[in-house]
Coordinates of C-alpha atoms and ligand atoms in Angstrom, one line a residue:
M1 CA 31.7 11.0 95.8
R2 CA 35.4 11.0 96.6
M3 CA 37.0 11.0 100.0
Y4 CA 39.7 13.3 98.6
D5 CA 37.1 16.1 98.0
I6 CA 35.6 15.6 101.5
I7 CA 39.1 16.1 103.1
E8 CA 39.8 19.1 100.9
K9 CA 36.4 20.7 101.8
K10 CA 36.9 20.3 105.5
R11 CA 40.6 21.4 105.2
D12 CA 39.3 24.7 103.8
G13 CA 36.8 25.2 106.6
K14 CA 33.7 24.4 104.7
K15 CA 30.6 22.6 106.0
L16 CA 30.2 18.9 105.0
S17 CA 26.8 17.8 103.7
N18 CA 24.9 15.0 105.4
E19 CA 25.6 12.8 102.4
E20 CA 29.4 13.4 102.7
I21 CA 29.3 12.6 106.4
R22 CA 27.4 9.4 105.8
F23 CA 29.8 8.5 103.0
F24 CA 33.0 8.6 105.1
V25 CA 31.5 7.0 108.2
D26 CA 29.9 4.1 106.2
G27 CA 33.0 3.8 104.0
Y28 CA 35.3 3.7 107.0
T29 CA 33.2 1.2 108.9
N30 CA 33.1 -1.1 105.8
D31 CA 36.9 -0.9 105.3
N32 CA 36.3 0.9 101.9
I33 CA 38.2 4.1 103.0
P34 CA 41.8 3.7 104.3
D35 CA 43.1 4.9 107.6
Y36 CA 45.3 7.6 106.1
Q37 CA 42.4 9.4 104.5
V38 CA 40.3 9.3 107.6
S39 CA 43.3 10.5 109.7
A40 CA 43.6 13.5 107.4
L41 CA 39.9 14.3 107.8
M42 CA 40.0 13.9 111.6
M43 CA 42.9 16.4 111.6
A44 CA 41.0 18.8 109.4
V45 CA 38.0 18.6 111.8
F46 CA 40.4 19.1 114.7
F47 CA 41.5 22.5 113.2
Q48 CA 38.3 23.5 111.4
D49 CA 35.6 22.3 113.8
M50 CA 32.1 21.2 112.8
T51 CA 28.7 23.0 112.9
E52 CA 26.0 21.7 115.2
E53 CA 24.3 20.2 112.3
E54 CA 27.4 18.3 111.2
R55 CA 28.0 17.0 114.7
A56 CA 24.4 15.7 114.9
E57 CA 24.7 14.0 111.6
L58 CA 28.1 12.5 112.5
T59 CA 26.6 11.1 115.7
M60 CA 23.6 9.5 114.0
A61 CA 25.9 8.1 111.2
M62 CA 27.9 6.4 114.0
V63 CA 24.8 5.2 115.8
E64 CA 23.5 3.7 112.6
S65 CA 26.8 2.0 111.8
G66 CA 25.8 -0.8 114.2
D67 CA 23.0 -2.2 116.3
L68 CA 20.5 0.0 118.1
V69 CA 19.3 -1.4 121.4
D70 CA 15.5 -1.5 121.3
L71 CA 14.1 -0.7 124.8
S72 CA 10.6 0.1 123.5
A73 CA 9.2 -2.9 125.5
I74 CA 10.0 -1.0 128.7
S75 CA 7.2 1.3 129.6
G76 CA 8.1 4.9 130.5
I77 CA 10.9 7.3 129.5
K78 CA 14.3 5.6 129.8
V79 CA 16.8 8.2 131.1
D80 CA 20.4 7.4 131.0
K81 CA 23.3 9.1 132.7
H82 CA 26.9 9.5 131.5
S83 CA 29.9 10.8 133.3
T84 CA 32.9 12.1 131.4
G85 CA 35.0 10.2 133.8
G86 CA 36.4 10.6 137.3
V87 CA 38.3 8.7 139.9
G88 CA 36.3 6.5 142.2
D89 CA 33.1 7.7 140.6
T90 CA 30.5 5.8 142.6
T91 CA 27.5 7.8 141.3
T92 CA 26.1 5.2 138.9
L93 CA 25.9 2.6 141.6
I94 CA 23.8 5.0 143.7
L95 CA 21.8 6.7 141.0
A96 CA 20.5 3.5 139.4
P97 CA 18.5 2.3 142.5
L98 CA 17.9 5.8 143.7
V99 CA 16.0 7.1 140.7
A100 CA 14.4 3.7 140.2
S101 CA 13.0 4.2 143.8
A102 CA 11.2 7.3 142.3
G103 CA 9.6 5.3 139.5
V104 CA 12.1 6.0 136.7
P105 CA 13.0 2.9 134.6
V106 CA 16.7 2.4 134.7
A107 CA 17.9 0.0 131.9
K108 CA 21.7 0.3 132.4
M109 CA 24.2 -1.0 129.9
S110 CA 27.6 -0.8 131.5
G111 CA 31.2 -1.9 130.9
R112 CA 34.3 -3.0 132.7
G113 CA 37.0 -0.6 133.6
L114 CA 40.5 0.1 132.3
G115 CA 42.9 1.9 134.6
H116 CA 42.1 3.5 138.0
T117 CA 39.3 1.3 139.3
G118 CA 36.9 -1.1 137.7
G119 CA 33.8 -0.1 135.8
T120 CA 30.3 -0.4 137.2
I121 CA 30.1 -4.1 136.4
D122 CA 33.4 -4.9 138.1
K123 CA 32.2 -3.0 141.2
L124 CA 28.9 -4.8 141.3
E125 CA 30.7 -8.2 141.0
A126 CA 32.2 -7.5 144.4
V127 CA 28.7 -8.4 145.6
P128 CA 28.8 -12.2 146.0
G129 CA 26.7 -13.9 143.3
F130 CA 25.9 -10.8 141.3
H131 CA 26.1 -11.4 137.6
V132 CA 25.2 -9.5 134.4
E133 CA 25.1 -12.4 132.0
I134 CA 21.4 -12.2 131.3
S135 CA 19.5 -12.2 128.0
I136 CA 18.1 -8.9 126.7
E137 CA 14.6 -10.3 127.2
A138 CA 15.3 -11.1 130.9
F139 CA 16.9 -7.6 131.2
I140 CA 13.8 -5.9 129.8
N141 CA 11.5 -8.0 132.1
L142 CA 13.6 -7.1 135.1
V143 CA 13.4 -3.4 134.4
N144 CA 9.6 -3.6 133.9
R145 CA 9.2 -5.5 137.2
N146 CA 11.8 -3.8 139.4
K147 CA 12.5 -0.6 137.5
V148 CA 16.3 -1.3 137.4
A149 CA 18.7 -3.8 135.9
V150 CA 22.3 -3.7 134.7
I151 CA 23.6 -5.7 131.7
G152 CA 27.0 -5.9 130.0
Q153 CA 27.4 -4.3 126.6
T154 CA 25.7 -6.6 124.0
G155 CA 25.7 -6.6 120.3
N156 CA 27.6 -4.6 117.8
L157 CA 27.2 -1.1 119.1
T158 CA 28.7 1.9 117.2
P159 CA 31.4 0.1 115.3
A160 CA 32.2 3.3 113.5
D161 CA 33.0 5.0 116.8
K162 CA 35.3 2.1 117.8
K163 CA 37.3 2.4 114.6
L164 CA 37.4 6.2 114.7
Y165 CA 38.4 6.3 118.4
S166 CA 41.3 3.9 117.9
L167 CA 42.5 6.0 114.9
R168 CA 42.2 9.3 116.8
D169 CA 44.1 7.8 119.7
V170 CA 47.2 7.3 117.6
T171 CA 46.9 10.5 115.4
A172 CA 46.6 13.1 118.2
T173 CA 43.0 13.9 117.3
V174 CA 41.2 12.7 120.5
N175 CA 41.0 16.1 122.0
S176 CA 38.5 17.7 119.7
I177 CA 35.1 18.9 121.0
P178 CA 33.0 17.8 118.0
L179 CA 34.7 14.4 117.9
I180 CA 34.5 13.7 121.6
A181 CA 30.9 14.9 121.8
S182 CA 29.7 12.8 118.9
S183 CA 31.6 9.8 120.2
I184 CA 30.0 9.9 123.6
M185 CA 26.5 10.7 122.4
S186 CA 26.6 8.0 119.7
K187 CA 27.1 5.3 122.4
K188 CA 24.3 6.7 124.7
I189 CA 21.9 6.9 121.8
A190 CA 22.7 3.4 120.5
S191 CA 22.1 2.0 124.0
G192 CA 18.5 3.1 123.7
A193 CA 18.2 6.1 125.9
D194 CA 15.2 8.4 125.4
A195 CA 16.7 11.2 127.5
I196 CA 20.2 11.8 128.8
V197 CA 21.7 13.5 131.8
L198 CA 25.4 14.2 131.4
D199 CA 27.9 14.7 134.3
V200 CA 30.7 16.7 132.7
K201 CA 33.7 16.9 135.0
T202 CA 36.1 19.7 135.3
G203 CA 39.2 20.3 137.4
A204 CA 42.7 18.8 137.7
G205 CA 41.5 15.2 137.7
A206 CA 39.2 15.6 134.6
F207 CA 39.6 15.3 130.9
M208 CA 38.5 19.0 130.6
K209 CA 40.7 20.7 133.2
E210 CA 39.3 24.2 132.5
L211 CA 35.7 25.2 133.1
D212 CA 35.4 26.9 129.7
D213 CA 36.4 23.7 128.0
A214 CA 34.0 21.6 130.1
R215 CA 31.2 24.1 129.2
E216 CA 32.0 23.9 125.5
L217 CA 31.9 20.0 125.6
A218 CA 28.6 20.1 127.7
Q219 CA 27.0 22.5 125.2
A220 CA 28.2 20.4 122.3
M221 CA 26.6 17.2 123.7
V222 CA 23.4 18.8 124.8
S223 CA 23.0 20.3 121.3
I224 CA 23.5 16.9 119.7
G225 CA 21.1 15.2 122.0
N226 CA 18.3 17.7 121.6
R227 CA 18.8 17.9 117.8
V228 CA 18.3 14.1 117.4
G229 CA 15.2 14.0 119.6
R230 CA 16.8 13.0 123.0
N231 CA 16.0 15.4 125.7
T232 CA 19.5 16.1 127.1
M233 CA 21.0 18.3 129.8
A234 CA 24.4 18.5 131.5
V235 CA 25.7 19.2 135.0
I236 CA 29.2 20.5 135.2
S237 CA 30.8 19.2 138.4
D238 CA 34.1 19.3 140.1
M239 CA 36.9 16.7 139.7
S240 CA 39.7 18.7 141.3
Q241 CA 39.7 15.8 143.9
P242 CA 38.1 12.4 144.0
L243 CA 34.4 12.4 144.6
G244 CA 33.3 10.9 147.9
K245 CA 35.9 9.0 149.9
A246 CA 36.3 5.5 148.5
V247 CA 38.4 4.5 145.5
G248 CA 38.3 0.7 144.9
N249 CA 35.6 -1.8 143.9
A250 CA 34.2 -3.4 147.1
L251 CA 35.1 -0.1 148.9
E252 CA 32.9 1.8 146.5
I253 CA 30.0 -0.7 146.9
K254 CA 30.2 -0.1 150.7
E255 CA 30.2 3.7 150.0
A256 CA 27.2 3.3 147.8
I257 CA 25.4 1.4 150.5
E258 CA 26.1 4.0 153.1
T259 CA 25.0 6.8 150.7
L260 CA 21.7 4.9 149.8
Q261 CA 21.1 4.6 153.6
G262 CA 21.3 8.4 153.9
H263 CA 24.7 8.7 155.5
G264 CA 27.2 8.8 152.7
P265 CA 29.8 11.5 152.1
E266 CA 28.3 14.9 151.6
D267 CA 29.7 15.7 148.1
L268 CA 28.7 12.3 146.7
T269 CA 25.2 12.5 148.2
E270 CA 24.7 16.0 146.9
L271 CA 25.9 15.2 143.3
C272 CA 23.6 12.1 143.2
I273 CA 20.6 14.1 144.3
E274 CA 21.4 16.8 141.7
L275 CA 21.9 14.3 138.8
G276 CA 19.0 12.1 140.1
S277 CA 16.5 14.9 140.3
Q278 CA 17.4 16.0 136.7
M279 CA 16.7 12.4 135.7
V280 CA 13.4 12.2 137.5
V281 CA 12.3 15.5 135.8
L282 CA 13.3 14.3 132.3
A283 CA 11.4 11.0 133.0
N284 CA 8.3 13.1 133.8
K285 CA 8.1 11.6 137.3
A286 CA 8.1 15.0 139.0
D287 CA 6.8 18.4 137.9
N288 CA 9.9 20.3 138.9
L289 CA 13.4 19.9 140.4
D290 CA 12.4 20.9 143.9
E291 CA 9.8 18.2 144.0
A292 CA 12.2 15.6 142.6
R293 CA 14.9 16.6 145.1
K294 CA 12.5 16.2 148.0
Q295 CA 11.3 12.8 146.7
L296 CA 14.9 11.5 146.4
T297 CA 16.0 12.9 149.7
D298 CA 12.9 11.3 151.4
N299 CA 13.8 7.9 149.7
L300 CA 17.4 8.1 151.0
N301 CA 16.2 8.8 154.6
S302 CA 13.1 6.5 154.7
G303 CA 15.0 3.3 153.6
K304 CA 13.2 3.1 150.2
A305 CA 16.4 3.7 148.2
I306 CA 18.4 1.0 149.9
E307 CA 15.4 -1.4 149.7
Q308 CA 15.4 -0.8 145.9
F309 CA 19.1 -1.6 145.8
K310 CA 18.5 -4.9 147.6
V311 CA 15.8 -5.9 145.2
F312 CA 18.1 -5.1 142.3
L313 CA 21.0 -7.1 143.7
E314 CA 18.8 -10.2 144.4
A315 CA 17.2 -10.1 141.0
Q316 CA 20.6 -10.6 139.5
G317 CA 21.8 -13.3 141.9
G318 CA 23.6 -11.0 144.4
D319 CA 23.6 -11.4 148.1
A320 CA 21.5 -8.5 149.4
H321 CA 22.7 -9.1 152.9
V322 CA 25.7 -7.0 152.0
A323 CA 23.5 -3.9 152.5
D324 CA 23.1 -4.8 156.2
N325 CA 26.5 -6.4 156.7
P326 CA 29.2 -4.9 154.3
D327 CA 31.8 -7.3 155.9
L328 CA 30.3 -9.9 153.4
L329 CA 32.1 -7.9 150.6
P330 CA 35.6 -8.9 149.7
Q331 CA 38.1 -7.7 152.4
S332 CA 41.8 -7.0 152.0
S333 CA 44.3 -8.7 154.3
Y334 CA 46.0 -5.5 155.4
T335 CA 45.1 -1.9 156.1
F336 CA 47.5 1.0 156.6
D337 CA 47.0 4.6 157.6
L338 CA 48.9 7.3 155.7
P339 CA 50.1 9.8 158.3
A340 CA 50.4 13.5 157.4
K341 CA 54.0 14.6 157.4
E342 CA 53.2 18.1 158.5
S343 CA 50.3 20.2 160.0
G344 CA 48.2 22.5 157.8
T345 CA 45.3 22.5 155.4
V346 CA 44.8 20.0 152.6
S347 CA 45.1 22.0 149.4
E348 CA 45.4 19.4 146.7
I349 CA 44.3 15.8 146.3
E350 CA 45.3 14.9 142.8
A351 CA 42.6 12.5 141.6
E352 CA 44.7 10.8 139.0
G353 CA 47.5 10.1 141.4
I354 CA 45.0 8.5 143.9
G355 CA 43.5 6.5 141.1
T356 CA 46.9 5.3 140.0
A357 CA 47.8 4.3 143.5
A358 CA 44.6 2.3 143.7
M359 CA 45.5 0.6 140.4
M360 CA 49.0 -0.2 141.8
L361 CA 47.3 -2.0 144.7
G362 CA 45.4 -4.1 142.1
A363 CA 42.0 -2.3 142.0
G364 CA 42.2 -1.4 138.3
R365 CA 43.3 -3.1 135.1
K366 CA 46.7 -2.3 133.6
E367 CA 45.7 -4.0 130.4
K368 CA 42.3 -4.9 128.9
D369 CA 42.4 -8.6 129.8
S370 CA 44.1 -8.4 133.2
G371 CA 42.3 -9.4 136.4
I372 CA 41.5 -7.1 139.2
D373 CA 41.5 -7.4 143.0
L374 CA 38.0 -6.3 144.2
S375 CA 39.0 -5.9 147.9
V376 CA 41.8 -3.3 147.6
G377 CA 41.8 0.5 147.4
I378 CA 41.9 3.7 149.2
V379 CA 39.5 5.5 151.6
L380 CA 40.2 9.2 152.1
N381 CA 39.9 10.7 155.6
K382 CA 40.6 14.2 154.5
K383 CA 39.4 16.3 151.6
I384 CA 40.5 19.7 150.2
G385 CA 40.0 22.4 152.8
D386 CA 40.2 20.1 155.8
P387 CA 42.7 21.0 158.5
V388 CA 45.2 18.2 159.4
S389 CA 47.8 17.7 162.2
K390 CA 51.1 16.1 161.7
G391 CA 50.8 12.3 162.2
E392 CA 47.0 12.3 161.6
S393 CA 45.7 9.8 159.0
L394 CA 45.1 11.3 155.6
L395 CA 43.7 8.1 154.2
K396 CA 43.5 4.4 154.7
I397 CA 45.1 1.9 152.3
H398 CA 43.5 -1.5 151.8
A399 CA 46.1 -3.9 150.4
N400 CA 46.8 -7.5 150.0
T401 CA 50.5 -7.1 150.4
D402 CA 52.6 -5.4 153.1
T403 CA 55.1 -4.0 150.7
I404 CA 53.5 -0.8 149.6
D405 CA 56.4 1.7 149.6
D406 CA 55.7 2.6 145.9
V407 CA 52.0 3.2 146.7
T408 CA 52.7 5.4 149.7
E409 CA 55.2 7.4 147.7
K410 CA 52.6 7.9 144.9
L411 CA 50.0 9.0 147.5
Y412 CA 52.3 11.4 149.2
A413 CA 53.2 12.9 145.8
S414 CA 49.4 13.4 145.1
I415 CA 48.5 15.2 148.3
V416 CA 49.6 18.8 149.1
I417 CA 49.3 20.3 152.6
S418 CA 49.5 24.0 152.7
N419 CA 50.0 26.5 155.6
R420 CA 47.5 29.0 154.2
T421 CA 43.7 28.6 154.4
V422 CA 42.2 26.8 151.5
E423 CA 38.5 27.0 150.4
K424 CA 36.6 23.8 149.6
P425 CA 36.1 23.7 145.8
P426 CA 32.5 24.1 144.6
L427 CA 30.8 20.8 143.8
I428 CA 28.6 22.0 141.0
Y429 CA 29.6 24.8 138.6
E430 CA 26.6 25.1 136.4
N431 CA 23.9 23.3 134.4
V432 CA 23.6 23.4 130.6
S433 CA 20.3 22.6 128.9
Ligands
LIG501 N1 35.4 9.3 125.5 C1 34.7 8.8 124.5 O1 33.9 7.9 124.6 N2 35.0 9.3 123.3 C2 35.9 10.3 123.1 O2 36.1 10.7 122.0 C3 36.6 10.8 124.2 C4 36.3 10.2 125.5
LIG502 CA1 34.0 7.3 145.5

């Protein structure tokens, strides 16, 4: 088999065989095929697309390029959740203990963040003592005992995806539905998930700004999952503004605690119940979505969900008292309100701008190895559709410096106040299964 022929075939819009897909993925992973040939193939895929069968084969070739996490020692159906990325996305912190409280085993592998705010692990490390450096055996035991544990990424997962993604990043081929879908799904499958719930974001702050594109990506990932034997569904949700109110590591832990106690922001709570009930149904822990929703809502209101969070924190060395006393979380030295410059209705809160402002305060990494400040960030007081009077606080800035002119400038540039009436955007557009 020759790489030249594979490139030519895809260039001409033909379907690659399973053997051809395996040949280039394995060859590239093992450094037997050069970057320039794989670049050409990625560009051919960008223009010619792939069939559902090709996408599934590409996904499994990437999965099998490295280690596969074996979670078979955990009893029950392991359901994982993946979000295509948002600003201040606190859902994982809430969903893990919430669905565990309904009996679903949550064996979460998570990463550190780059840009905006930290990843789930960075956020959890805002809880004094919490750590993820546990062996895979201890991790499995914790999930069997407590239904939930979080570990950092271990082993050599999907090396083919790492190489391909880096190459796509510099050859203008990231933005291709078959390539994005197979990249994301390969990582979920290699992490050992039996079933997958996807939260595909759309709107100004999302990767897929248009609903049609988000739907196409959702359908592509759902098709791959179901073809390779992982029950998969997707929820398409709004990212035209940040979800919830808090953007920042300790601030998001506090928001997660409030939500698990049943008094979190309405949009964040509703999205967690929607995603969570889909997870409960895929795990066979409820007969239908209504039953699952009722169970999760009851667990938020009865204290069962927050108790599950405390058990989870303690099992990994964390101080569970933070749930009753959030002041134990890292606190910034200064807080500042951002007053509205005019009266009207909030019509835009550009999620990326808010995320960038949080990063400028130190909440996110500028580079892979930089440190982060767990205490800083932004808490919104207003969301799209809210009326505001001149001088009223739009948001609160948590900072460890009192020179924040560049941050306030970024924030003002990210928020638009209009003199017409503005509807709240819908939270959930549709489900794909
Ligand atoms: N995220 C991924 O993991 N892969 C892509 O290709 C794009 C976004
Ligand atoms: Ca948030």
